[in-house]
Amino acid sequence: MNKNSFDFLRFFFAYIVVICHIADLSQDQNFARYRNYIDSYVALTGFFIISGFLIGKSYNASKSVLNYFEKRARRLLPGYFASIILAAMLLSFFSSYTFIQYFTDIQVFKYLFWNSIFLNFVQPCLPGLFVTNRECAVNGALWTIKVEVLFYALVPVIYNYLNKIEKKYFVLIPVYILSVIYKTYLGNSDSEMLVLLSRQTPGFLSYFVCGFSFYYYYDFYIQHKGKLFLIALPIFLIEYHFGIELLRPISQSIIVFFIAYSLPKFNNFGKYGDFSYGTYIFHFSLIQLFVQYGLFDLYNPFLMAGLVILLVGAMAIFSWNFVEKPFLIRKPKPMNAW
């Protein structure tokens, strides 16, 4: 179970999101021709699938519910809060406001508060920044973090019901179906608000619960992964083509897990660290800066995209080693002197 290429897949998905945001935020026509070949939505849902599997495994290995939430907080919150605070502090150098104007503007404090409680949409912008960009959001990628946090909160509830019955799919299948109905109904609405709500936690729960279920039915999946893959691939391609998400979550999950357990050369991809999270939470603001100063227009856009990717990589390495990793290392409690 531990020999897989999930670290590689998360890193791959993170950079798919980076590349898509470079194309979308820069609005450079040189990227437009390639945009149809990469899809950040597939990458995001891929994250949720893998998260379901790994979080299910983490919860099962936890000593208690409190221990489980502690582990989740240690993994998620340091990098998240660092991305918010560093953005508010460092981006002040690039604001059109003076330092005094910037740090006395209520927007800065609203940004820190609302983003710290995961309601990024309430105050996505900072004063004097990205006002001429396509959007003023400092970090438009952070909206998925609240989805992930709510997944964490739901795991003990789902797990509690699973423990009460022998046939786990009596819980997992209804959760999947309800999520698909929620996403399909709201997503096809004429109301912009309802479409927005369709992209919240209930709408993605089908992907997460698929990953969660693969943890419980791991032996069955591994035994039949080749056959399942041959069935899942055409279903995914058909539903992807027509923009349908009925069987797409389960078919995509099968594909993701087939790849994860079919690439042994990438099983040790994360031996130097998990850089996917840092890549994800820090890339957006950097791209926005490049757009603000017109770097994609002034210079070769592909060269600038490559520079963004290199800088994001450096930021992710820094984040892992100096922000994320230190909180994952639990210091041993001192021995009782008595």
XYZ file of C-alpha atoms in Angstrom:
338
model
C 0.000 0.000 0.000
C 2.878 2.360 0.770
C 4.683 1.713 -2.517
C 3.022 4.148 -4.884
C 3.680 7.266 -6.917
C 1.203 9.584 -5.195
C 3.968 12.100 -4.463
C 4.786 12.279 -8.158
C 1.122 12.632 -9.133
C 0.522 15.441 -6.633
C 3.598 17.252 -7.909
C 2.407 16.727 -11.489
C -1.097 17.979 -10.675
C 0.333 21.026 -8.886
C 2.282 22.073 -11.955
C -0.705 21.500 -14.214
C -2.489 24.097 -12.069
C 0.522 26.434 -12.291
C 0.681 26.189 -16.082
C -3.066 26.731 -16.430
C -2.897 29.822 -14.224
C 0.029 31.200 -16.228
C -2.057 30.873 -19.386
C -5.283 32.210 -17.864
C -3.866 35.130 -15.869
C -1.392 36.321 -18.497
C -4.032 36.064 -21.273
C -1.126 35.657 -23.674
C -2.265 34.297 -27.035
C 0.912 32.235 -27.324
C -0.461 29.987 -24.583
C -4.007 29.843 -25.931
C -3.274 27.122 -28.478
C -2.028 24.788 -25.737
C -4.661 25.596 -23.133
C -7.124 23.024 -24.470
C -4.649 20.244 -23.759
C -4.314 20.919 -20.033
C -7.109 21.096 -17.488
C -6.686 22.424 -13.964
C -10.067 20.971 -12.966
C -8.825 17.444 -13.637
C -5.723 18.242 -11.582
C -7.778 19.613 -8.667
C -10.133 16.646 -8.598
C -7.073 14.411 -8.827
C -5.831 16.068 -5.629
C -9.146 15.338 -3.923
C -9.046 11.687 -4.992
C -5.555 11.163 -3.606
C -6.461 13.116 -0.494
C -9.400 10.804 0.177
C -7.128 7.772 0.114
C -4.337 9.280 2.204
C -6.648 10.925 4.741
C -8.562 7.696 5.214
C -5.266 5.969 5.859
C -4.145 8.744 8.225
C -7.367 8.615 10.246
C -7.201 4.854 10.595
C -3.626 5.122 11.856
C -4.421 7.903 14.349
C -4.541 7.187 18.065
C -7.615 9.359 18.498
C -9.766 11.924 16.735
C -7.733 14.661 18.419
C -4.507 13.086 17.196
C -5.947 12.930 13.692
C -6.877 16.628 13.661
C -3.502 17.540 15.110
C -1.731 15.737 12.254
C -3.953 17.416 9.675
C -3.364 20.844 11.225
C 0.406 20.308 11.289
C 0.384 19.426 7.612
C -1.987 22.056 6.292
C -1.938 25.181 8.436
C 1.734 26.285 8.622
C 2.096 26.620 4.871
C -1.373 28.089 4.478
C -0.895 30.815 7.084
C 2.607 31.515 5.801
C 1.236 32.112 2.298
C -1.314 34.591 3.650
C 0.993 36.504 5.979
C 3.937 36.629 3.576
C 1.667 37.859 0.797
C 0.312 40.666 2.983
C 3.823 41.666 4.080
C 6.018 41.180 1.008
C 3.557 42.355 -1.618
C 3.487 45.750 0.103
C 6.740 46.461 -1.788
C 4.861 46.120 -5.075
C 1.726 48.051 -4.160
C 0.968 51.445 -5.696
C 0.239 52.598 -2.135
C 2.936 53.959 0.137
C 3.865 51.778 3.126
C 1.862 54.008 5.455
C -1.162 53.989 3.154
C -0.881 50.245 2.651
C -0.557 49.134 6.264
C -3.235 51.529 7.489
C -5.727 50.400 4.865
C -8.552 48.261 6.265
C -8.277 45.919 3.267
C -5.014 44.486 4.608
C -6.603 43.489 7.904
C -9.715 42.184 6.180
C -7.495 40.111 3.910
C -5.626 38.604 6.866
C -8.800 37.898 8.818
C -11.046 36.446 6.136
C -8.317 34.379 4.536
C -7.212 33.052 7.926
C -10.673 31.508 8.397
C -10.682 30.153 4.812
C -13.315 32.582 3.487
C -10.965 33.876 0.809
C -13.756 35.124 -1.452
C -14.825 37.789 1.078
C -11.534 39.715 0.723
C -9.366 38.279 -2.062
C -7.466 41.495 -2.845
C -4.898 43.793 -1.242
C -4.713 47.597 -1.697
C -2.859 48.887 -4.739
C -2.089 45.427 -6.118
C -3.062 43.811 -9.415
C -5.642 46.512 -10.172
C -4.968 46.307 -13.923
C -4.742 42.517 -14.012
C -7.514 40.252 -15.207
C -8.459 39.889 -11.533
C -7.121 41.485 -8.385
C -7.071 38.281 -6.305
C -3.794 37.798 -4.451
C -4.108 34.034 -4.324
C -7.052 32.646 -6.238
C -5.834 29.087 -5.686
C -6.581 29.094 -1.955
C -10.328 28.527 -2.376
C -9.742 24.767 -2.496
C -8.174 24.728 0.973
C -11.522 25.258 2.701
C -12.890 22.353 0.662
C -10.033 20.195 1.926
C -10.538 21.358 5.522
C -14.209 20.379 5.401
C -13.202 16.981 3.998
C -10.989 16.536 7.053
C -13.922 17.387 9.307
C -16.222 14.902 7.568
C -13.843 11.938 7.791
C -14.565 11.065 11.464
C -18.310 11.228 10.712
C -18.055 8.949 7.671
C -15.686 6.627 9.490
C -18.108 6.366 12.422
C -20.906 5.148 10.146
C -18.575 2.779 8.294
C -17.625 1.098 11.555
C -21.261 0.348 12.328
C -21.910 -1.777 9.249
C -20.134 -4.648 7.562
C -20.884 -3.609 3.989
C -19.130 -0.251 3.739
C -20.553 0.572 0.341
C -23.984 1.076 1.953
C -22.505 4.355 3.223
C -20.028 5.207 0.479
C -22.371 4.799 -2.487
C -25.158 7.076 -1.129
C -22.579 9.765 -0.297
C -21.257 9.499 -3.860
C -24.742 9.681 -5.404
C -25.830 12.660 -3.294
C -22.645 14.523 -4.199
C -23.176 13.889 -7.918
C -26.811 15.040 -7.694
C -25.753 18.191 -5.816
C -23.009 19.019 -8.337
C -25.149 18.280 -11.395
C -28.258 20.129 -10.219
C -26.535 23.292 -9.015
C -23.903 23.259 -11.756
C -26.583 23.364 -14.465
C -28.479 26.222 -12.839
C -28.882 29.643 -14.465
C -27.981 31.245 -11.158
C -24.351 32.263 -10.869
C -24.558 31.825 -7.097
C -25.817 28.241 -7.387
C -23.088 27.397 -9.898
C -20.560 28.804 -7.432
C -22.046 26.677 -4.639
C -21.779 23.578 -6.836
C -18.004 23.995 -6.663
C -17.900 23.760 -2.903
C -17.294 20.754 -0.652
C -20.489 18.729 -1.358
C -19.840 18.940 -5.100
C -16.364 17.457 -4.773
C -17.228 14.895 -2.126
C -17.782 12.257 -4.841
C -14.086 12.454 -5.750
C -12.922 12.433 -2.144
C -15.136 9.499 -1.164
C -13.830 7.511 -4.136
C -10.305 7.900 -2.805
C -11.580 7.072 0.663
C -13.282 3.917 -0.608
C -10.134 2.759 -2.392
C -8.460 2.625 0.990
C -11.138 0.219 2.254
C -11.242 -1.874 -0.911
C -7.544 -1.665 -1.648
C -6.971 -5.421 -2.050
C -9.894 -5.768 -4.453
C -8.710 -2.835 -6.535
C -5.112 -4.018 -6.767
C -6.291 -7.473 -7.797
C -8.464 -6.087 -10.616
C -6.764 -2.774 -11.427
C -6.022 -3.666 -15.068
C -9.592 -4.671 -15.885
C -11.023 -1.714 -14.005
C -8.715 0.656 -15.867
C -9.872 -0.653 -19.265
C -13.477 -0.039 -18.230
C -12.834 3.353 -16.613
C -10.784 4.982 -19.371
C -13.492 5.161 -22.079
C -16.105 6.210 -19.507
C -13.904 9.059 -18.327
C -13.099 10.211 -21.869
C -16.756 10.181 -22.923
C -17.991 12.053 -19.867
C -15.072 14.503 -20.057
C -15.875 15.241 -23.702
C -19.541 15.948 -22.956
C -18.882 17.746 -19.664
C -20.705 15.133 -17.587
C -19.829 14.138 -14.021
C -21.952 11.082 -13.288
C -19.414 8.251 -13.423
C -16.478 10.529 -13.992
C -15.400 10.701 -10.320
C -15.149 6.912 -10.006
C -13.624 6.437 -13.467
C -11.047 9.181 -12.860
C -10.264 7.648 -9.473
C -9.595 4.270 -11.054
C -7.266 5.898 -13.599
C -5.404 7.851 -10.910
C -4.880 4.764 -8.780
C -3.893 2.663 -11.771
C -1.136 5.157 -12.572
C -0.125 5.446 -8.903
C 0.429 1.697 -8.657
C 1.883 1.173 -12.133
C 4.884 3.529 -12.079
C 7.371 1.922 -9.672
C 10.177 4.217 -10.885
C 8.363 7.139 -9.252
C 7.675 5.420 -5.931
C 10.492 7.346 -4.237
C 9.714 10.663 -5.897
C 9.112 12.375 -2.573
C 12.260 11.198 -0.812
C 13.664 14.744 -0.740
C 10.393 16.331 0.323
C 6.795 16.984 -0.639
C 6.948 20.122 -2.766
C 3.453 19.913 -4.248
C 1.693 21.860 -1.479
C 4.205 24.718 -1.514
C 3.946 24.848 -5.297
C 0.193 25.121 -5.084
C -0.138 27.752 -2.355
C 2.605 30.129 -3.536
C 2.432 30.183 -7.335
C -0.617 32.407 -7.887
C 0.775 35.603 -6.356
C 4.011 35.267 -8.301
C 2.161 34.950 -11.600
C 0.079 37.993 -10.667
C 3.263 40.003 -10.138
C 4.588 39.001 -13.565
C 1.277 40.099 -15.089
C 1.202 43.373 -13.142
C 4.558 44.396 -14.590
C 3.724 43.125 -18.067
C 6.622 40.678 -18.169
C 4.761 38.236 -20.414
C 4.299 41.086 -22.925
C 7.757 42.650 -22.648
C 9.736 39.432 -22.960
C 9.386 35.998 -24.495
C 6.277 34.594 -22.755
C 7.626 31.036 -22.742
C 10.849 32.241 -21.153
C 8.827 34.094 -18.513
C 6.679 31.001 -17.919
C 9.849 28.967 -17.425
C 11.140 31.575 -14.981
C 7.874 31.429 -13.022
C 8.138 27.646 -12.830
C 11.729 27.838 -11.565
C 10.906 30.497 -8.975
C 7.848 28.595 -7.798
C 10.014 25.501 -7.443
C 12.487 27.427 -5.308
C 9.658 28.801 -3.161
C 8.214 25.304 -2.724
C 11.589 23.915 -1.619
C 11.973 26.761 0.869
C 8.421 26.268 2.130
C 8.904 22.545 2.679
C 12.213 22.826 4.497
C 11.575 25.916 6.613
C 7.788 26.137 7.034
C 6.061 22.791 6.490
C 8.570 20.117 7.523
C 9.489 21.603 10.947
C 5.865 21.306 12.060
C 5.672 17.670 10.996
C 8.576 16.681 13.231
C 7.145 16.127 16.681
C 9.595 16.822 19.454
C 9.791 14.043 22.055
C 8.299 14.929 25.416
C 10.888 15.374 28.190
C 11.168 12.423 30.545
C 9.577 12.811 33.937
C 12.310 13.747 36.388
C 10.642 11.597 38.999
